[in-house]
XYZ file of N, CA and C in Angstrom:
324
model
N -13.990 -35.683 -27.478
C -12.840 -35.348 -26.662
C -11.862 -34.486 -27.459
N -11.531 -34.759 -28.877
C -10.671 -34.362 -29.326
C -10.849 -32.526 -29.455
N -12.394 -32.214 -29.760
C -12.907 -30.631 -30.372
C -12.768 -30.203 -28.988
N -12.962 -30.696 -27.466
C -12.991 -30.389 -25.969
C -11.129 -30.294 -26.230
N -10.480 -30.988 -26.656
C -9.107 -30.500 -26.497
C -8.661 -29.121 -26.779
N -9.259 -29.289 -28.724
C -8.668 -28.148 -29.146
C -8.965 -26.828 -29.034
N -10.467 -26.669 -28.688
C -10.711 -25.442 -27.419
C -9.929 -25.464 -26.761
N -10.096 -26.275 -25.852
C -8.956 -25.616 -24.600
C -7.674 -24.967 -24.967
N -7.197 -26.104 -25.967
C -5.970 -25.625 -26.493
C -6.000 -24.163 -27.314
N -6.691 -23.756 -27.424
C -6.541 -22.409 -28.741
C -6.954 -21.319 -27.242
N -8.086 -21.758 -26.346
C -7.988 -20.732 -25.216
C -6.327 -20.502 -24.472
N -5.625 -21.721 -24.244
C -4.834 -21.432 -23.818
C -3.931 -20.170 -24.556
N -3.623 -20.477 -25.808
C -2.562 -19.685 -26.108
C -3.526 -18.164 -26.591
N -4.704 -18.212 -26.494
C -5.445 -17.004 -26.420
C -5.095 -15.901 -25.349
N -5.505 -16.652 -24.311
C -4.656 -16.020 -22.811
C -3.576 -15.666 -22.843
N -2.858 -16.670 -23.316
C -1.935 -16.029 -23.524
C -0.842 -14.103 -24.005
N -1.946 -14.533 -25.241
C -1.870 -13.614 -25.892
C -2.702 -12.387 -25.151
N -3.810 -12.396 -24.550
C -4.360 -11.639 -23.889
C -3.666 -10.992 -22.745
N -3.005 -12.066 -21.953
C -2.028 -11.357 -20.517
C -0.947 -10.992 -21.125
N -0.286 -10.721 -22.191
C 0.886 -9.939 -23.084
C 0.336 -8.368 -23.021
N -0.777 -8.525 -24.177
C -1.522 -7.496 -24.519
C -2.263 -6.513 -23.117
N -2.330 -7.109 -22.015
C -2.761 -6.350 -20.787
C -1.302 -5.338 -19.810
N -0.378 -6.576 -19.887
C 0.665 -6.128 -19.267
C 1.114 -4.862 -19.960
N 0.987 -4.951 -21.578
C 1.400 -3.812 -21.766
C 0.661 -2.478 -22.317
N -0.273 -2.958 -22.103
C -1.784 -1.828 -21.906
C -1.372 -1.110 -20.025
N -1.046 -1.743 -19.789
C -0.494 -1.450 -18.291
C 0.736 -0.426 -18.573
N 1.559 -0.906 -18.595
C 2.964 -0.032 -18.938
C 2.484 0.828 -19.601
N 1.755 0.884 -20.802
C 1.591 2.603 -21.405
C 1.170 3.102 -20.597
N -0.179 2.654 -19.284
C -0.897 3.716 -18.818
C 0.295 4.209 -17.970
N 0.962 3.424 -17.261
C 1.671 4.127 -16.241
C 2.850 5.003 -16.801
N 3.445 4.405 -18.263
C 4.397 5.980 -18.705
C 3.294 7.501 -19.022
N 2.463 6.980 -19.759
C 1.001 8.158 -19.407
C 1.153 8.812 -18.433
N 0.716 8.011 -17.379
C 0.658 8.903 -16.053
C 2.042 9.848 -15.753
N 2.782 8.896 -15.909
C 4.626 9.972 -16.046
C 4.286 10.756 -16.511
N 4.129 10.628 -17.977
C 4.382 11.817 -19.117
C 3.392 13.080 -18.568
N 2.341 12.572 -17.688
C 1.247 14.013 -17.612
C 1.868 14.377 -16.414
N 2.563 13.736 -15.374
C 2.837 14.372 -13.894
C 4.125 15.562 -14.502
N 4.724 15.000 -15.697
C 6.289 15.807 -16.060
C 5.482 17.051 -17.128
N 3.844 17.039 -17.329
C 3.656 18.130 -18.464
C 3.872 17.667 -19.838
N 4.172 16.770 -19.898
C 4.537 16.456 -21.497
C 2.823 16.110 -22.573
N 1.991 15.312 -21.502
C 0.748 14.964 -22.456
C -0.330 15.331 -21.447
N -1.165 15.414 -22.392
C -2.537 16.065 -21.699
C -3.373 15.012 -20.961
N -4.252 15.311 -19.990
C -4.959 14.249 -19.161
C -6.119 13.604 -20.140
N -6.092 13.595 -20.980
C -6.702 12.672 -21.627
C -6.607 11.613 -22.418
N -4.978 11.700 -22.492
C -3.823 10.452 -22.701
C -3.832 9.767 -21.820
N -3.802 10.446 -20.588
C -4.314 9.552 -19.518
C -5.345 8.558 -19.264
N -6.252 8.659 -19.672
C -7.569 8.680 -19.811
C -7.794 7.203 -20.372
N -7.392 8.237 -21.897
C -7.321 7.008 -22.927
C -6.540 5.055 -22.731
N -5.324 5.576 -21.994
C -4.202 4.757 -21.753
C -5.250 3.761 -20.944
N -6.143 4.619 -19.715
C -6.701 3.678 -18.537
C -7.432 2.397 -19.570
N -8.110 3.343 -20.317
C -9.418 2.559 -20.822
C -9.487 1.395 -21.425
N -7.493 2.096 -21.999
C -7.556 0.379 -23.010
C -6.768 -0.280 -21.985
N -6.023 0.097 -20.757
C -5.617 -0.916 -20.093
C -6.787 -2.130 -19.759
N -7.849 -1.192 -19.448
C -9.178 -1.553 -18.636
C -9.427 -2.877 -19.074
N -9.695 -2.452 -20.821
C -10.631 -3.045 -21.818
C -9.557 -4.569 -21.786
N -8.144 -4.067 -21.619
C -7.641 -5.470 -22.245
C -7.214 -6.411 -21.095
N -7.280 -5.633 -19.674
C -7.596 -6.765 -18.719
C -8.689 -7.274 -18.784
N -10.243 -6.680 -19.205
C -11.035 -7.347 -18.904
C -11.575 -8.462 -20.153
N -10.862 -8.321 -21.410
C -10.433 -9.634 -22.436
C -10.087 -10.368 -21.792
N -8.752 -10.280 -21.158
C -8.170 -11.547 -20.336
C -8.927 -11.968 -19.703
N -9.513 -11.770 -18.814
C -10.515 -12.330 -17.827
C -11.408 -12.922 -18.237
N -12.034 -12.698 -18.814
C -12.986 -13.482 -20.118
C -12.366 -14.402 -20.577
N -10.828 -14.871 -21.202
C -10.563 -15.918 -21.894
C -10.093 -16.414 -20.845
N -10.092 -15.933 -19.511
C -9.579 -16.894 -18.669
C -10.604 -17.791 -18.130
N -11.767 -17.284 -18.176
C -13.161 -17.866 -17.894
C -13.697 -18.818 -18.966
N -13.487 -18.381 -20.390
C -13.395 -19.543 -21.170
C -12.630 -20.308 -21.416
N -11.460 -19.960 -20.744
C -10.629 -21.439 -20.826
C -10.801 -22.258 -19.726
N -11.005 -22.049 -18.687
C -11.964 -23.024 -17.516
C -13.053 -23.620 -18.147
N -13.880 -22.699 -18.680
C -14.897 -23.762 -19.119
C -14.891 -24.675 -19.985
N -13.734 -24.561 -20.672
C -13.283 -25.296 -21.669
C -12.447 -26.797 -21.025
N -11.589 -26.203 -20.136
C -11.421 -27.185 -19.378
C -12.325 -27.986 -18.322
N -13.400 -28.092 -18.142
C -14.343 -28.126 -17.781
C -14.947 -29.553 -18.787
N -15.171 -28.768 -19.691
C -15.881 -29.695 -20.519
C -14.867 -30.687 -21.186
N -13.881 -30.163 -21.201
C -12.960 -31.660 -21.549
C -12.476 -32.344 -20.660
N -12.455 -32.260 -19.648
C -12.360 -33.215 -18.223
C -14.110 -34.085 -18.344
N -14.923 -33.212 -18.222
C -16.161 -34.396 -18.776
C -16.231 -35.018 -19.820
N -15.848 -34.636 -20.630
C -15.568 -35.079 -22.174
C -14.882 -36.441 -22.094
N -13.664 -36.639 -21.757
C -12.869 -37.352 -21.123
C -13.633 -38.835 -20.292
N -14.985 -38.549 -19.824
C -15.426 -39.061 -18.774
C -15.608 -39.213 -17.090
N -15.247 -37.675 -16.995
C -14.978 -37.757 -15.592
C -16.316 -36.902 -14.957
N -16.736 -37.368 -13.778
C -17.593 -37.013 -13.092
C -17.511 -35.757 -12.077
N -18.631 -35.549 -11.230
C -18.436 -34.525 -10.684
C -18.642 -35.355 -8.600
N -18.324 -34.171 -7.740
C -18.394 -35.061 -6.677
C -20.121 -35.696 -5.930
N -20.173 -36.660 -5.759
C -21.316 -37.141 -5.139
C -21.319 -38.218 -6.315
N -20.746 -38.100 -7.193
C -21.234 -39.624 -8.308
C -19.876 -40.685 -8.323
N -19.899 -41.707 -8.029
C -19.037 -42.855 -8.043
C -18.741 -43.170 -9.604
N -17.197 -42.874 -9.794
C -16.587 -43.450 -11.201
C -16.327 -44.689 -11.123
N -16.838 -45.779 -11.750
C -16.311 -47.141 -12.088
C -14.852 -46.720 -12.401
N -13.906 -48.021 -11.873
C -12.399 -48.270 -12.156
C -12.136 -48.862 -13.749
N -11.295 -48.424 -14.440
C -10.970 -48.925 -15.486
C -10.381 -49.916 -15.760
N -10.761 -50.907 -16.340
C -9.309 -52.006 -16.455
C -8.147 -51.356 -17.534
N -8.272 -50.574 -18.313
C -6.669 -49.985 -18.939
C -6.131 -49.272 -17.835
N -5.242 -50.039 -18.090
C -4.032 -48.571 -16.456
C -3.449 -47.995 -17.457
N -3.413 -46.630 -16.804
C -2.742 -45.162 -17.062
C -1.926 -45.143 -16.755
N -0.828 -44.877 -16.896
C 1.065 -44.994 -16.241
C 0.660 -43.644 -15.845
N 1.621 -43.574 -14.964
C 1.623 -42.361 -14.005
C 2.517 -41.024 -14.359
N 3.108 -41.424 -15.650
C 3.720 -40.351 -16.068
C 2.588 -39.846 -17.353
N 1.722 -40.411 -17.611
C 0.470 -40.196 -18.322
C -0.333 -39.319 -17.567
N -0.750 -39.794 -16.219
C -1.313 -38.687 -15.915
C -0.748 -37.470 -14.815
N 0.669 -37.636 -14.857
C 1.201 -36.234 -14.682
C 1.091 -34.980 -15.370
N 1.260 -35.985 -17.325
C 0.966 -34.869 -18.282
C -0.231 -34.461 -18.372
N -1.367 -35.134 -18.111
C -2.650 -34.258 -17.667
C -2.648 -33.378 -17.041
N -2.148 -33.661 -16.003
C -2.527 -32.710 -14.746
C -1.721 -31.355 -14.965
N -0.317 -31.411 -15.056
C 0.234 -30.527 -15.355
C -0.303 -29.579 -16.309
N -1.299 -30.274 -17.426
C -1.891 -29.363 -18.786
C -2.784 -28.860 -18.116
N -3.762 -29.599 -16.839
C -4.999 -28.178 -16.339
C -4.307 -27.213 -15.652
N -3.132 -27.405 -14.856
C -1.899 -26.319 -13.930
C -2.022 -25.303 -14.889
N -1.605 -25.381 -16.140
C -1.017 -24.019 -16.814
C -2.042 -23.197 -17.495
């Protein structure tokens, strides 16, 4: 459970770092596109700008896919099943502000 955590956990702030790095792979392309509609840079600044926008949305997307699967496997990890299989009840109770903080951690 614990190595199923810290995946998840290192994907998370991966993504993180990935939807930073896209947004502003974004913003260059579109001052790009300015700068060539005003004459200032050549269309292959353009070009360039798309590619790495491209490249670094499609990082994100990828760590967004491994961080599902990551979450994935630490929800099984954990012990939890999938639908059609009956979970036995636990005798330790979970306080309910226990598993808010779960839930809230697959939300983000």
């Amino acid at each position: 459970v614990e190595d199923a955590m810290a995946a998840w956990h290192d994907d998370v702030e991966h993504t993180e770092l990935l939807h930073r790095a896209a947004e502003d792979s974004r913003l260059a392309s579109d001052r790009a596109r300015k700068l060539y509609s005003a004459g200032l840079v050549g269309f292959l600044e353009v070009l360039t700008t798309e590619r790495t926008a491209l490249a670094a949305e499609n990082a994100e997307a990828e760590a967004r896919l491994e961080r599902l699967q990551d979450a994935v496997n630490l929800y099984t990890a954990m012990g939890a099943g999938w639908q059609g299989v009956t979970v036995t009840a636990t005798t330790l109770p979970v306080s309910l502000e226990k598993q808010n903080v779960l839930a809230r951690a697959f939300r983000e």
